[in-house]
XYZ file of C-alpha atoms in Angstrom:
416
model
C -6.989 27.377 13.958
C -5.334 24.200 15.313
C -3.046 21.955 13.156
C -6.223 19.472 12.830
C -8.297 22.112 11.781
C -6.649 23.673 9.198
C -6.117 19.565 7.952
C -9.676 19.404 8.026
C -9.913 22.373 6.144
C -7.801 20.960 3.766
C -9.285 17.917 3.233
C -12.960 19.248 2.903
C -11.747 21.484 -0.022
C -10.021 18.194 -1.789
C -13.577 16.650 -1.274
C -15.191 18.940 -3.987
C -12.055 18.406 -6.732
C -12.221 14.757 -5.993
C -16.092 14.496 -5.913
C -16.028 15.873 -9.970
C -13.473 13.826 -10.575
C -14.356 10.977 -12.779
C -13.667 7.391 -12.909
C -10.672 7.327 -15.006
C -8.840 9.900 -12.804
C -9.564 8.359 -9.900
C -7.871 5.022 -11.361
C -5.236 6.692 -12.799
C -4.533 8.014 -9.433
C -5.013 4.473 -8.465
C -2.563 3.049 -10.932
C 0.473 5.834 -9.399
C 0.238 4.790 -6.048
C 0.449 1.373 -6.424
C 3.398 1.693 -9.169
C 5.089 4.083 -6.212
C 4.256 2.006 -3.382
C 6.048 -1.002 -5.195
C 8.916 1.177 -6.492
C 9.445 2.708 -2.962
C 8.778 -0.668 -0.838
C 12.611 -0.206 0.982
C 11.537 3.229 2.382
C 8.440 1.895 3.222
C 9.998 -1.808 5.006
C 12.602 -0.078 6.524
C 10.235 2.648 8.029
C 8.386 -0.675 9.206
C 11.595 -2.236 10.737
C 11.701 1.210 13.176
C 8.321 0.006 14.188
C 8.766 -3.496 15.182
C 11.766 -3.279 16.336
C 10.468 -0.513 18.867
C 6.996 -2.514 19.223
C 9.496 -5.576 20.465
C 11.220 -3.455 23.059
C 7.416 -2.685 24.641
C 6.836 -5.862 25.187
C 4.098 -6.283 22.168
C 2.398 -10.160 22.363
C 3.211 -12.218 19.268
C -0.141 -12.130 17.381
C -0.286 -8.452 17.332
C 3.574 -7.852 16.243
C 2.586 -10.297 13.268
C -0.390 -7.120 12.407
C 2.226 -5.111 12.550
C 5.060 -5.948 10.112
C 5.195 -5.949 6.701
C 6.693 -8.360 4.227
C 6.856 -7.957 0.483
C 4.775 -10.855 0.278
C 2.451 -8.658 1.965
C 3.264 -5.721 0.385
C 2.471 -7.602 -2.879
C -0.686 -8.589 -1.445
C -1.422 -4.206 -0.931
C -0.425 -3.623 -4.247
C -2.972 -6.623 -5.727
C -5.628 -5.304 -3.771
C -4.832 -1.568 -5.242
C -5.816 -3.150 -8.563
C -8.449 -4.914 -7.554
C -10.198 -1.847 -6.951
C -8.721 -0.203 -9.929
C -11.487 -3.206 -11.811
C -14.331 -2.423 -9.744
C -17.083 -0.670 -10.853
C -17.239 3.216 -9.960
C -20.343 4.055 -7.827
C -20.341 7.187 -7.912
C -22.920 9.183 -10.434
C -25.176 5.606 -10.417
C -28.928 6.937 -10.655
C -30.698 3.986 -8.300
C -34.325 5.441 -9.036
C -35.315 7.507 -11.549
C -39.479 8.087 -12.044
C -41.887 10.518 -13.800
C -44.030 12.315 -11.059
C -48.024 13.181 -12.407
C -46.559 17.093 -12.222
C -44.771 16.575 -14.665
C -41.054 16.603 -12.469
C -38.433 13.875 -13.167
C -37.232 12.653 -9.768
C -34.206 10.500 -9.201
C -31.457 8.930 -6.706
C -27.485 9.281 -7.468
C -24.821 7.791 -5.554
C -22.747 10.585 -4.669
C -19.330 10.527 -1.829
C -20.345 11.088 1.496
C -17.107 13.916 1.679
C -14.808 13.570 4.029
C -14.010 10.521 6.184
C -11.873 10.472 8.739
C -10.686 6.752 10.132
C -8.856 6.095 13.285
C -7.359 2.699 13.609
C -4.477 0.427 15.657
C -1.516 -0.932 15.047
C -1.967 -2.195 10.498
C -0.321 -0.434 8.050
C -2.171 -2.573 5.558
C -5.218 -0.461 6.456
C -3.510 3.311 5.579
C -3.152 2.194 2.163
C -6.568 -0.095 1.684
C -8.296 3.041 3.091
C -7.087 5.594 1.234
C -7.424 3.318 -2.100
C -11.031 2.789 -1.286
C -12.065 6.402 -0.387
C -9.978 7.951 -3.220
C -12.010 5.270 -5.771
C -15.424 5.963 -4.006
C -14.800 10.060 -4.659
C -13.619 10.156 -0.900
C -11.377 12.406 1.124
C -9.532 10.790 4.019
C -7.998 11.937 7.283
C -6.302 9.028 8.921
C -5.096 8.934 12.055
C -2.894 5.769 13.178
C -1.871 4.323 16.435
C 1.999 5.383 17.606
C 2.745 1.721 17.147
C 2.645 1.854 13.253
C 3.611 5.811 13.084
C 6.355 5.584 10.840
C 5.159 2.560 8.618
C 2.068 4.818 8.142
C 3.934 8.076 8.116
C 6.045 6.459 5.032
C 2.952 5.074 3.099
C 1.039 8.372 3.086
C 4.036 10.137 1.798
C 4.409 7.809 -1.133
C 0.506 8.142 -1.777
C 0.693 11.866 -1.408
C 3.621 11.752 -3.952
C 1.661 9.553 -6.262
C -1.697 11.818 -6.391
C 0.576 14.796 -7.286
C 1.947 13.439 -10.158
C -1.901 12.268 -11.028
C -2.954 16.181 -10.641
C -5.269 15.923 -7.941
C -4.715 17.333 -4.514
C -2.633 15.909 -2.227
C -4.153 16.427 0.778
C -6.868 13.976 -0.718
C -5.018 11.987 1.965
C -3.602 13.066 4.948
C -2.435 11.396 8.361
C -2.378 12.891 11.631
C 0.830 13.066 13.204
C -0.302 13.402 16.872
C -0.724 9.760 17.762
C -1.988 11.480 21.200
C -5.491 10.860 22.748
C -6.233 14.097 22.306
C -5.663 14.290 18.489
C -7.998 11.217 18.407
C -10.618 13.482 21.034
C -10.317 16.147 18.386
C -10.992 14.422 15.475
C -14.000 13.275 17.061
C -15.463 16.210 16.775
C -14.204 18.055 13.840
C -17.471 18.436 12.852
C -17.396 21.158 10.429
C -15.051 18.896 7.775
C -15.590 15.304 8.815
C -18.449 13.817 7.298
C -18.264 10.569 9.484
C -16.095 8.726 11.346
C -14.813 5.320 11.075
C -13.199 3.382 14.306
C -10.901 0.617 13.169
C -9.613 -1.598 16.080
C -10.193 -3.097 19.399
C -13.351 -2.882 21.654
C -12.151 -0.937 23.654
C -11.502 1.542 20.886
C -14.720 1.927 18.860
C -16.978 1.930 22.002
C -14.512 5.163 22.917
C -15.513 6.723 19.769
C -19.014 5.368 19.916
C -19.863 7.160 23.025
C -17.504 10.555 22.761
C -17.052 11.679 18.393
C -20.171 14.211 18.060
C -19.398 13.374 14.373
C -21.474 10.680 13.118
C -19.732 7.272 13.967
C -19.503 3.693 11.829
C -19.059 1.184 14.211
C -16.783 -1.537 12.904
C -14.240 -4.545 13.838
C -15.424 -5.736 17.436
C -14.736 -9.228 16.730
C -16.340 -11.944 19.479
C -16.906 -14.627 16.890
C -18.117 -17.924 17.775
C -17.963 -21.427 16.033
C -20.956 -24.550 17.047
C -19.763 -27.327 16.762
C -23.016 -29.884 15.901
C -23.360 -33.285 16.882
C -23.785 -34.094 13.642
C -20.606 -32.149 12.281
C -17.680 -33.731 10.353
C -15.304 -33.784 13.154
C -12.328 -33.911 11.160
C -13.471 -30.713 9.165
C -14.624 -29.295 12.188
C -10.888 -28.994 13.514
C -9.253 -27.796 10.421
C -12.039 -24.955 10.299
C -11.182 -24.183 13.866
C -7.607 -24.091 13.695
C -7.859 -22.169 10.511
C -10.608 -19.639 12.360
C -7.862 -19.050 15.426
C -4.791 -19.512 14.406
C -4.212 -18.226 10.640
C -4.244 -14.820 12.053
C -5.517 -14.086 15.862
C -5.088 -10.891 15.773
C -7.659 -9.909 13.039
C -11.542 -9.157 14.057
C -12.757 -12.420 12.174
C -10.612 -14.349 13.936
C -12.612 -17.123 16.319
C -12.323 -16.048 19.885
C -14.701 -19.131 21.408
C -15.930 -22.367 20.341
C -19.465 -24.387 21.459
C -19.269 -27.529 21.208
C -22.302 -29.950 21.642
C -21.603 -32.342 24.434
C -22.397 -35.652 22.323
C -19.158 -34.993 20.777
C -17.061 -32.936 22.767
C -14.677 -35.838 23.868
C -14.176 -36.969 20.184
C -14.002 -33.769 19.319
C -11.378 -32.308 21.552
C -8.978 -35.373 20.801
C -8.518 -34.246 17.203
C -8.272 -31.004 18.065
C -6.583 -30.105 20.690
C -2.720 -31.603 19.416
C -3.419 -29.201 16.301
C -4.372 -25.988 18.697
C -1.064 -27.035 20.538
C 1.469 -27.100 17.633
C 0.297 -23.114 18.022
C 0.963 -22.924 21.437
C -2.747 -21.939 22.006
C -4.177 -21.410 25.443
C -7.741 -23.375 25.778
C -9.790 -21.391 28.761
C -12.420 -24.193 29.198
C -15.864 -24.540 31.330
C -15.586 -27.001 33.839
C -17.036 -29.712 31.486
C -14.571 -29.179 28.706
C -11.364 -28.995 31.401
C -12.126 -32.267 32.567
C -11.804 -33.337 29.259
C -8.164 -32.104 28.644
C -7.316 -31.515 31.505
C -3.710 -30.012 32.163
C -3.847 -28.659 28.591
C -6.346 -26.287 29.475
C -7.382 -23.925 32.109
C -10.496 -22.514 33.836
C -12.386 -19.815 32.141
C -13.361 -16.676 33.868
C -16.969 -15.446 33.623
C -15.287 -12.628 31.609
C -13.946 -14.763 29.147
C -17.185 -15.680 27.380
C -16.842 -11.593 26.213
C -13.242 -11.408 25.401
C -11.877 -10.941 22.061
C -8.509 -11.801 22.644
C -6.688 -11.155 19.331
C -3.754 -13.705 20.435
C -3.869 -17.414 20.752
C -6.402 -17.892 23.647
C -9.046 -20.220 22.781
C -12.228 -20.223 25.031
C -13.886 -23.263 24.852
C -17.999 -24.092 26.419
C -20.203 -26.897 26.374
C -23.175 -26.827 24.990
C -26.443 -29.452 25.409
C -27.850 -28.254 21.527
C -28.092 -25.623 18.869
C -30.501 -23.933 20.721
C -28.159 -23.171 23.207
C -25.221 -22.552 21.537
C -27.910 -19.740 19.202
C -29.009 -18.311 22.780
C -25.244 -18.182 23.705
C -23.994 -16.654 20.565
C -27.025 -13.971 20.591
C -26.098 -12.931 24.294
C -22.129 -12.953 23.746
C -21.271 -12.276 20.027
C -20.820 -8.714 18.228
C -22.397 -9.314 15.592
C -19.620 -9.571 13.782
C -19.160 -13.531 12.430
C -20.403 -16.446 13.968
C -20.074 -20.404 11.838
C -21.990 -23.509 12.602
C -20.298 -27.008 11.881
C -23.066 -29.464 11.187
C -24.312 -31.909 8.395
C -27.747 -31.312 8.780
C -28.990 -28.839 6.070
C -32.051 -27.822 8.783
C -29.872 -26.824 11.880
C -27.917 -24.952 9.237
C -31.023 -22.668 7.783
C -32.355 -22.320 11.215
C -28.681 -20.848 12.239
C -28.218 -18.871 9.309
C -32.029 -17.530 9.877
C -31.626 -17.088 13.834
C -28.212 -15.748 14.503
C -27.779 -12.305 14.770
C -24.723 -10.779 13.057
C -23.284 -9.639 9.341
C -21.701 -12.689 8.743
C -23.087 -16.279 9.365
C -21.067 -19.550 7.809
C -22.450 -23.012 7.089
C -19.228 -25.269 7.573
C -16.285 -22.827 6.813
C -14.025 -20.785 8.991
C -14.665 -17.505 9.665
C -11.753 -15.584 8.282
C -13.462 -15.149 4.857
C -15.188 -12.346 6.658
C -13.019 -9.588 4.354
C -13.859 -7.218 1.716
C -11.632 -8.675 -0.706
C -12.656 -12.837 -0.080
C -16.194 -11.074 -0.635
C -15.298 -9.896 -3.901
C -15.068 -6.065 -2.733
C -11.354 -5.640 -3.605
C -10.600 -4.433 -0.203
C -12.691 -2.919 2.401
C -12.667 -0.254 5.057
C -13.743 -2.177 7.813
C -16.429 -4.625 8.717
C -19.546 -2.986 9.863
C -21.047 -4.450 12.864
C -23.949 -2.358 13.214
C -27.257 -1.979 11.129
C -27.635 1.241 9.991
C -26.026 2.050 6.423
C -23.383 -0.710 5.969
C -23.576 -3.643 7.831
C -20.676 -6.238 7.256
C -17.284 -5.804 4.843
C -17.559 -1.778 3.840
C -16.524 -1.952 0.032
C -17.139 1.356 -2.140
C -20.502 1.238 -2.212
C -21.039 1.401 1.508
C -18.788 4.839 1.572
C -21.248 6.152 -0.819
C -24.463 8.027 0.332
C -27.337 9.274 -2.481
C -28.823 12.908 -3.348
C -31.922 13.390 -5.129
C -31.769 14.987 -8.653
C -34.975 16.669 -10.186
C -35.622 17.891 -13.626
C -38.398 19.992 -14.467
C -39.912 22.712 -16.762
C -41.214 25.100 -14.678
C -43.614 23.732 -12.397
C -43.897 25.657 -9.490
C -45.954 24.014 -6.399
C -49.718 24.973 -5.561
């Protein structure tokens, strides 16, 4: 049995303790880790500092060293979200259905875990602890397996979880990381199939259509962030660029970050003006059709066919013309990921027929598109946004890590 196995193994066993575990275990459980992870926040910064400064010797671009580090502002921020799911309302044992059949048999729905889930994700040690706080609450098991990037950051925030859940009397290995940052550990895990229940890909494209198309475990596709902002003709121009510079540059590196913007041609000009000196106090790089370049000229460059897919997670801009919504729709329908997608306008119609056209789990009317987050959505925290439309589509909060069993109470009938 290989070293993943035998975690597995592990981790499928804590599955049935935690399953029967009730509510105020589970937040009591809760309650350690984030007391611990605040009591032990040196170990945890200073196995963070090892990172970045190692992630700075590679070469690492400035929007993803900012996913990487930690602050105790943002520590705080962990800890806060901890709690916030410590208030949420435990799905598990919910009966959704419950009915009298003419035999006589009482047939219902309960939310039960779905076991064991095992997440592999890039370089955000926010997400080791937001995952294992959600799974642990939702009657979960997780198996987490990091990039190298964050390895010791995540390394020292599993230990202090793992410490906490001890002193709560529930098994440790309730949460585990894997500490082969290899490919292969990640090809393994992909088909652990007798102890992983699913499999959740955190990260870049490039990442989650790797586990799409190779895990034999079944896969929930989240984070591929192309999202798009239309600018209307009849938008409020000086929103409009706050939204967008809020949208790109509050943090590029995160999947609901805006990676291009369509802007009608009516007010492109006007537009761009009050825009672009904001995008440059960022140091942003505008890749721009041919109508937009002419527009600001040495302040932007010419976009690649390519970049019309790209999600950059830096400060690259792409920037395209568009004649009307229609367009723009078509565009973002063809491009997008269905992951968030905003339209800027005043007119309440173009806004319903966006909202009603526009394929994806999250579509804004005037406001940027980094509310796109479990806990903005009032989930406390979430695992990672779906972008597909099987069981969770959209920020995965406890319910979406949930699946149901029927439960039937009878008196002896027996079946004809």
């Amino acid at each position: 049995m290989t070293v993943l196995e035998q975690q597995g193994r592990q981790a499928k066993k804590a599955s049935r303790i935690l399953a029967a575990a009730g509510e105020t275990k589970k937040n009591q459980a809760l309650r350690m880790m984030a007391e611990r992870l605040d009591k032990e926040r040196e170990r945890w910064l200073a196995a963070n500092a090892e990172d970045v400064a190692a992630a700075k010797e590679n070469g690492m671009s400035r929007a993803m060293l900012d996913r990487l580090t930690l602050t105790d502002q943002r520590i705080d921020g962990i800890i806060a979200s901890i709690h916030q799911i410590i208030a949420l309302r435990d799905p598990i044992g919910t009966v959704t259905k419950m009915e009298k059949r003419p035999n006589g048999l009482i047939i219902g729905r309960r939310r039960v875990p779905l076991g064991v889930i095992a997440i592999i994700y890039e370089a955000r040690p926010n997400v080791t602890v937001d995952a294992a706080a959600l799974c642990l609450k939702s009657g979960n098991t997780c198996i987490l397996r990091g990039g190298k990037e964050a390895f010791h950051s995540n390394k020292a925030a599993v230990e202090i979880m793992r410490e906490a859940l001890v002193q709560a009397e529930l098994p440790m290995d309730c949460v585990s990381l894997v500490a082969d940052t290899s490919r292969e550990s990640a090809n393994e895990l992909m088909h652990l199939n007798e102890y992983v229940d699913v499999l959740i890909p955190r990260g870049g494209a490039g990442l989650i259509r790797a586990v799409a198309k190779n895990a034999s475990v079944p896969v929930i596709r989240t984070g591929e962030g192309v999202c798009h902002i239309y600018v209307d003709k009849e938008a409020d121009l000086d929103m409009a660029a706050r939204v967008l510079m809020n949208a790109k540059c509050s943090r590029p590196s995160v999947c609901n970050a805006v990676e291009c913007v369509l802007i009608h041609e009516e007010i492109e000009e006007a537009f761009l003006q009050k825009v672009v000196p904001m995008l440059k106090t960022k140091q942003v790089e505008l890749r721009c059709d041919s109508q937009a370049l002419a527009l600001v000229g040495s302040q932007g460059v010419a976009a690649a066919e390519e970049d019309w897919d790209a999600e950059y997670d830096d400060y690259i801009l792409a920037v395209r013309t568009v004649k009307d919504m229609e367009e723009a729709i078509e565009f973002i329908n063809e491009h997008g990921t269905g992951h968030s997608e905003s339209i800027l306008t005043a007119n309440y119609f173009k806004a319903q027929h966006f909202l009603d056209v526009v394929d994806a789990a999250a579509v804004y009317v005037n406001a940027s598109t980094r509310f796109t987050d479990g806990g903005e959505f009032g989930l406390g925290a979430e695992i990672g946004i779906s972008t597909q439309k099987m069981h969770a589509r959209g920020p995965m909060g406890l319910e979406e890590l949930t699946t149901s069993k029927y439960v039937i109470y009878g008196e002896g009938q027996i079946r004809e």
